[in-house]
Amino acid sequence: MRGASQAKWVVAAVAVALAATACGSGSSSGGSSDSAVNAQGVFSYQSAEPQNPLQPANAMENQGGRIVKQLFMGLVDYDPTSGALRNQVADKIETTDAKNYTVTLKSGWTFHDGTPVTAKSFVDSWNWSANTKNNQINSDWFSDIAGYDAVHPEKGDPTADAMSGLKVVDDTHFTIELTGPVSYFQYKLGYSAFFPLPTGFFADPAGYGQKPVGNGPYKFVSWEHNKAITLAAYDKYAGTDKPKNGGIVFKNYSSGEAAYKDLTSDTLDVLDQVDPTDLASYKTDLGNRAVDQAQGAIQNISFALYQGDWAGVDKAKVRQGLSMAIDRDTITKTVLNGSRQPADSWVAPGVMGYKAGACGDACKFDPAKAKELIQAGGGVPNNKITIIYNSDGGHKEWVDAVCNSIRQSTGVECLGDPKPDFKTSRDIIRKKAVPSMMRTGWVQDYPLNANFLRDVYGTGASANDAGYSSPEFDKLAQAADQATSVEKTADLYQQAEAVLAKDMPAIPLWYYKTNSGWSNNVQNVKFDSFGNPVFTGVEVKQK
Amino acid sequence: MGRFVARRLLQMIPVFLGTVTLIFLMVRALPGDAVSAMWGDKAPDPAQLAAFKHRLGLDKTLVEQYFDYMRKLFMGDFGETMSGRKVLDVITEAMPVTIRLALMAFAIEILLGVTIGLFSGLRRGKAFDKGTLVLTLLLISIPVPVLGFVFQTVFATNLGWVTPTVQDSMNLGQLLLPAFVLGSLSLAYVARLTRTSIVENVRSDYMRTAVAKGLPKRRVIGTHLLRNSLIPVVTFLGTDLGALMGGAIVTEGIFNVKGVGNALYHAINLKEGGTVSGFVVVLVLVYLAASLIVDLLYAVLDPRIRYA
């Protein structure tokens, strides 16, 4: 036993060396040893109990979200390797003015209960999900659609059951009218809130939330609460990527360490994320089964621009100076064990419209220049900043490191200000009661730069924690939204990003990475930019 | 005896009400808004936020919420989790697992603890006694998480006898390892308590009498010595059962056992007040029952202790 496994290590080490010399892309699948594949094989994935019932518009957090994404398929989805938009249930989505859309569906799609997926399945689903009464956490995703106010008024009960902007033409056609042009509306349509629902759902939404019936590559088998959720491949799946395995068991783990231990003993097949304790050693432990790739998510620290002393025109220089005082390379390598990639823009790489170096010199470590800029901008208010963060998310180490870096390079007093948990820190941030700085982050909803810019830095945007408001940025964002093509949108948003470089409402720190791995039982495990494995592509080895 | 039991049961009522009230207030006093935290980094949609709070009854005043909660509790309704599951369902899923784990740990600590304590007490100052002192000192000084990780590494990773975590939380064989980790600290205490008690009693008058009467050794030790020496041990064991049930959080986390600790940790993380208080209510009941049994056992062990 011992000898055999040691021999395997040698093979693994050689494979790593070969992979490293052959291509430095970091996306090597590692499936170099192609064993016989059991197409009916089931594999397990590290998961946790979903926070909400498994309804498409109720899946905001990751645990339920990734399961819903396997059970359902929308009009479009994103290619896991390139992030590009591709049609799934939709045959085509046409528009001339970015405001009125005509959707044509492919035929042949069925729900797992055998009923066909029609135009009505989408329209009914969206109307139900947008309705305030139905308590769907993602209900505001429909706010672009005309008539949203009637089903989701700001206060009080809804006055209608359906949005006027949605019209079923026939089984395979429906039209969408938006309140204004949104050039990248199609990109949003890949989000789980826009999935279709079968007719049976509306009679018993709670029951279907426990036993979902979808139209995706996998059908629901069982949900043992707090233990596991089991899915099986759906043999009549009509989408582009048919499952290469028999099913998935989403196994519930309360700690990352436990999951990692199970992975190394081949009791668990695919890991969600390596826990911080094992980050330093997981590449040697797993060899060519280790994953280290960029994710569509960014970590920032934002300024409380609503505090008077940060509002002055010259203070932008101070903010740039503080950004230059942070040694991103060293911190990501040492404190974060290489689990992050230094940021050079406000948009994560791999996202359409990402522009390398958009942050310019401000994201390069230069203590001398940092000091100069801070002085030119009139100095940091009271020569002291605090960074509010939640101490339950493993942020303490890097916040302290960032503060050290700022203190050493500029002499500005910098302190981490830990709050007991995420909820508490979010409360303070939402109430706009942050004294100077706060930790903020953004995980993509869809891989387009608009999602990282419009939703975070637009005036009054839902995630605009800094309270940033720039007429110039808003004007460019609006123009981008009304552009005629997604390419043009991405382009105009890059111009809007240039405004951020000038104003520096938030300091981009680094992009998240997927640090994961898989067991000896599976192969061909690839991860997308959401940090999820391509579940349908996983191959289970023959035993 | 009957009057004593009745009085003890009556005493339980204020204790029960007090703890439930306290935990209700404590959970609500935690900072942060659980409902708006469901939106993560995004700002919650005000209309939807209000609808959620209304469904969960969180738009009422604290006093109203309290009386609602208490009224429902007495009708056996523990309320709902934020995701709309019945709290009672969550409890009945997790309880059997933890009861198994705790009883196994309990059995291990009684069997091993009392046996080791008895033998080292009888062989005071000998090698076995010294060995026991060192061993128990070691167990007391190693924190539970360390012991858990060491066991995991040795028995799962190195020896490959078991899987690192428990795959089926209802499987007694798989629960053995976490049960030993969970019971190890108390095991050391039980062994030391028993030893001290034995050492004290072995030189008492009734022991000399028993030996002088020529009773067989088994009877001297079993009926006379052990029975009298177990009183402090039983006191400790009674409170320990409650502690085992509630204190399994760390052990259950390390071995991924789907019990009370796990569910409670999850609920505290999500700040699901209803679920947390639900579990605490059940744990309080367990604790009260255990301490009642301890008091009754005194009379069985030592008839001199009478209840008026």
Coordinates of C-alpha atoms in Angstrom, one line a residue, chain A residues 78-277:
Chain A
Y78 CA -21.9 31.6 -20.1
D79 CA -19.3 29.4 -21.7
P80 CA -17.3 28.0 -18.8
T81 CA -13.9 28.5 -20.5
S82 CA -14.4 31.9 -22.2
G83 CA -17.2 33.4 -20.2
A84 CA -18.9 34.3 -23.5
L85 CA -22.7 34.3 -23.7
R86 CA -24.2 31.4 -25.5
N87 CA -27.8 30.4 -26.2
Q88 CA -29.4 27.5 -24.4
V89 CA -33.2 27.4 -24.3
A90 CA -33.2 30.5 -26.5
D91 CA -32.8 30.0 -30.2
K92 CA -32.4 33.7 -30.7
I93 CA -33.0 36.9 -28.7
E94 CA -33.5 39.9 -31.0
T95 CA -33.7 43.6 -30.4
T96 CA -33.2 46.7 -32.5
D97 CA -33.4 49.3 -29.7
A98 CA -32.1 47.4 -26.7
K99 CA -35.5 48.1 -25.1
N100 CA -37.9 45.7 -26.9
Y101 CA -36.7 42.1 -27.1
T102 CA -38.2 39.2 -29.0
V103 CA -37.2 35.8 -27.7
T104 CA -37.5 32.7 -29.8
L105 CA -37.2 29.3 -28.0
K106 CA -35.8 26.1 -29.3
S107 CA -38.2 23.2 -29.2
G108 CA -37.5 19.9 -27.6
W109 CA -36.7 21.2 -24.1
T110 CA -38.6 19.5 -21.3
F111 CA -38.9 19.8 -17.6
H112 CA -37.9 16.8 -15.5
D113 CA -41.6 16.0 -15.1
G114 CA -41.9 15.6 -18.8
T115 CA -43.8 18.9 -19.6
P116 CA -42.4 21.0 -22.4
V117 CA -40.6 24.3 -21.7
T118 CA -42.6 27.0 -23.4
A119 CA -42.7 30.8 -23.6
K120 CA -45.2 30.7 -20.8
S121 CA -42.8 28.8 -18.5
F122 CA -40.5 31.8 -18.6
V123 CA -43.2 34.5 -18.4
D124 CA -45.1 32.9 -15.5
S125 CA -41.8 32.3 -13.7
W126 CA -40.7 35.8 -14.0
N127 CA -44.0 37.3 -13.0
W128 CA -44.2 35.0 -9.9
S129 CA -40.6 35.7 -8.9
A130 CA -40.9 39.5 -9.2
N131 CA -44.0 39.6 -7.0
T132 CA -43.2 41.0 -3.5
K133 CA -45.7 38.6 -2.0
N134 CA -43.7 35.5 -3.0
N135 CA -40.6 36.5 -1.0
Q136 CA -38.0 35.8 -3.6
I137 CA -34.7 37.3 -2.6
N138 CA -33.7 38.1 -6.2
S139 CA -37.0 39.7 -7.1
D140 CA -35.3 43.0 -8.0
W141 CA -33.6 41.4 -10.9
F142 CA -36.8 42.0 -12.9
S143 CA -36.8 45.8 -12.2
D144 CA -35.7 46.5 -15.8
I145 CA -39.0 45.1 -17.1
A146 CA -41.9 47.4 -17.8
G147 CA -44.7 46.9 -15.3
Y148 CA -42.3 45.8 -12.5
D149 CA -43.8 48.5 -10.2
A150 CA -47.2 46.9 -10.3
V151 CA -46.0 43.5 -9.0
H152 CA -43.3 45.0 -6.8
P153 CA -44.3 48.4 -5.5
E154 CA -41.9 50.2 -3.2
K155 CA -44.5 50.0 -0.4
G156 CA -47.7 48.0 0.2
D157 CA -49.2 45.2 -1.7
P158 CA -48.8 44.5 -5.4
T159 CA -51.5 45.8 -7.6
A160 CA -51.1 43.2 -10.4
D161 CA -50.0 39.6 -10.9
A162 CA -48.2 40.2 -14.2
M163 CA -45.7 42.7 -15.6
S164 CA -47.1 44.5 -18.6
G165 CA -43.7 44.2 -20.3
L166 CA -43.9 40.5 -20.8
K167 CA -46.1 39.0 -23.5
V168 CA -46.5 35.4 -24.7
V169 CA -46.8 35.3 -28.5
D170 CA -47.0 31.5 -28.9
D171 CA -45.4 28.5 -27.4
T172 CA -42.0 29.4 -28.7
H173 CA -42.1 33.2 -28.8
F174 CA -42.4 35.9 -26.2
T175 CA -41.6 39.6 -26.0
I176 CA -39.9 41.6 -23.3
E177 CA -40.3 45.4 -23.0
L178 CA -38.0 47.2 -20.7
T179 CA -38.6 50.6 -19.1
G180 CA -35.5 51.9 -20.8
P181 CA -32.7 50.6 -23.0
V182 CA -30.3 48.1 -21.4
S183 CA -27.9 46.9 -24.0
Y184 CA -26.6 44.0 -22.0
F185 CA -29.9 42.7 -20.8
Q186 CA -29.1 39.3 -22.5
Y187 CA -26.2 39.0 -20.1
K188 CA -28.5 39.3 -17.2
L189 CA -30.7 36.6 -18.6
G190 CA -28.1 33.9 -17.7
Y191 CA -28.7 34.7 -14.0
S192 CA -30.6 32.1 -12.1
A193 CA -33.5 34.4 -11.3
F194 CA -34.5 34.2 -15.0
F195 CA -34.9 30.4 -15.1
P196 CA -38.2 28.9 -16.3
L197 CA -40.7 27.1 -14.0
P198 CA -43.1 24.2 -14.8
T199 CA -46.8 24.8 -14.3
G200 CA -47.0 22.5 -11.3
F201 CA -44.7 24.9 -9.4
F202 CA -47.3 27.6 -9.0
A203 CA -49.8 25.3 -7.3
D204 CA -47.2 24.4 -4.6
P205 CA -44.2 26.8 -4.5
A206 CA -43.1 25.6 -1.1
G207 CA -43.3 22.0 -2.0
Y208 CA -41.4 22.6 -5.2
G209 CA -38.8 24.5 -3.3
Q210 CA -38.0 21.3 -1.3
K211 CA -38.3 19.1 -4.4
P212 CA -37.5 21.2 -7.4
V213 CA -38.4 20.3 -10.9
G214 CA -36.3 22.0 -13.4
N215 CA -35.1 21.7 -17.0
G216 CA -31.4 21.6 -16.4
P217 CA -28.7 18.9 -16.9
Y218 CA -29.5 17.3 -13.6
K219 CA -32.8 16.3 -11.9
F220 CA -33.5 16.3 -8.3
V221 CA -33.3 13.1 -6.3
S222 CA -33.2 13.9 -2.6
W223 CA -32.5 16.6 0.0
E224 CA -31.5 15.3 3.4
H225 CA -31.4 18.5 5.3
N226 CA -28.0 19.4 6.7
K227 CA -26.5 16.2 5.2
A228 CA -26.6 16.1 1.5
I229 CA -28.5 17.0 -1.7
T230 CA -28.4 14.4 -4.5
L231 CA -28.9 15.0 -8.2
A232 CA -29.0 12.6 -11.1
A233 CA -28.2 13.2 -14.8
Y234 CA -31.3 14.0 -16.8
D235 CA -31.3 11.8 -19.9
K236 CA -33.6 14.0 -22.0
Y237 CA -31.5 17.2 -21.4
A238 CA -31.5 19.3 -24.5
G239 CA -28.7 21.7 -23.8
T240 CA -25.2 21.9 -25.2
D241 CA -23.3 20.2 -22.4
K242 CA -24.8 16.9 -21.5
P243 CA -23.5 15.4 -18.2
K244 CA -20.6 13.1 -18.6
N245 CA -21.4 11.5 -15.2
G246 CA -24.4 9.9 -13.5
G247 CA -25.0 12.5 -10.9
I248 CA -23.7 14.7 -8.1
V249 CA -23.9 14.4 -4.3
F250 CA -23.6 17.8 -2.7
K251 CA -22.2 16.8 0.7
N252 CA -22.7 19.1 3.6
Y253 CA -19.5 20.1 5.5
S254 CA -19.4 22.5 8.4
S255 CA -15.7 23.1 8.2
G256 CA -13.3 23.4 5.3
E257 CA -10.7 21.4 7.2
A258 CA -12.9 18.4 7.4
A259 CA -13.7 18.5 3.7
Y260 CA -10.0 18.8 2.9
K261 CA -9.2 15.8 5.0
D262 CA -11.9 13.8 3.2
L263 CA -10.6 14.9 -0.2
T264 CA -7.0 13.7 0.6
S265 CA -8.4 10.3 1.6
D266 CA -10.6 10.2 -1.6
T267 CA -13.8 10.2 0.5
L268 CA -14.8 13.5 -1.1
D269 CA -14.3 14.0 -4.9
V270 CA -14.3 17.7 -5.6
L271 CA -13.5 20.5 -3.2
D272 CA -15.2 23.8 -3.2
Q273 CA -12.4 25.9 -1.7
V274 CA -9.2 24.9 0.2
D275 CA -9.5 26.2 3.8
P276 CA -6.9 28.8 4.9
T277 CA -5.0 26.3 7.1

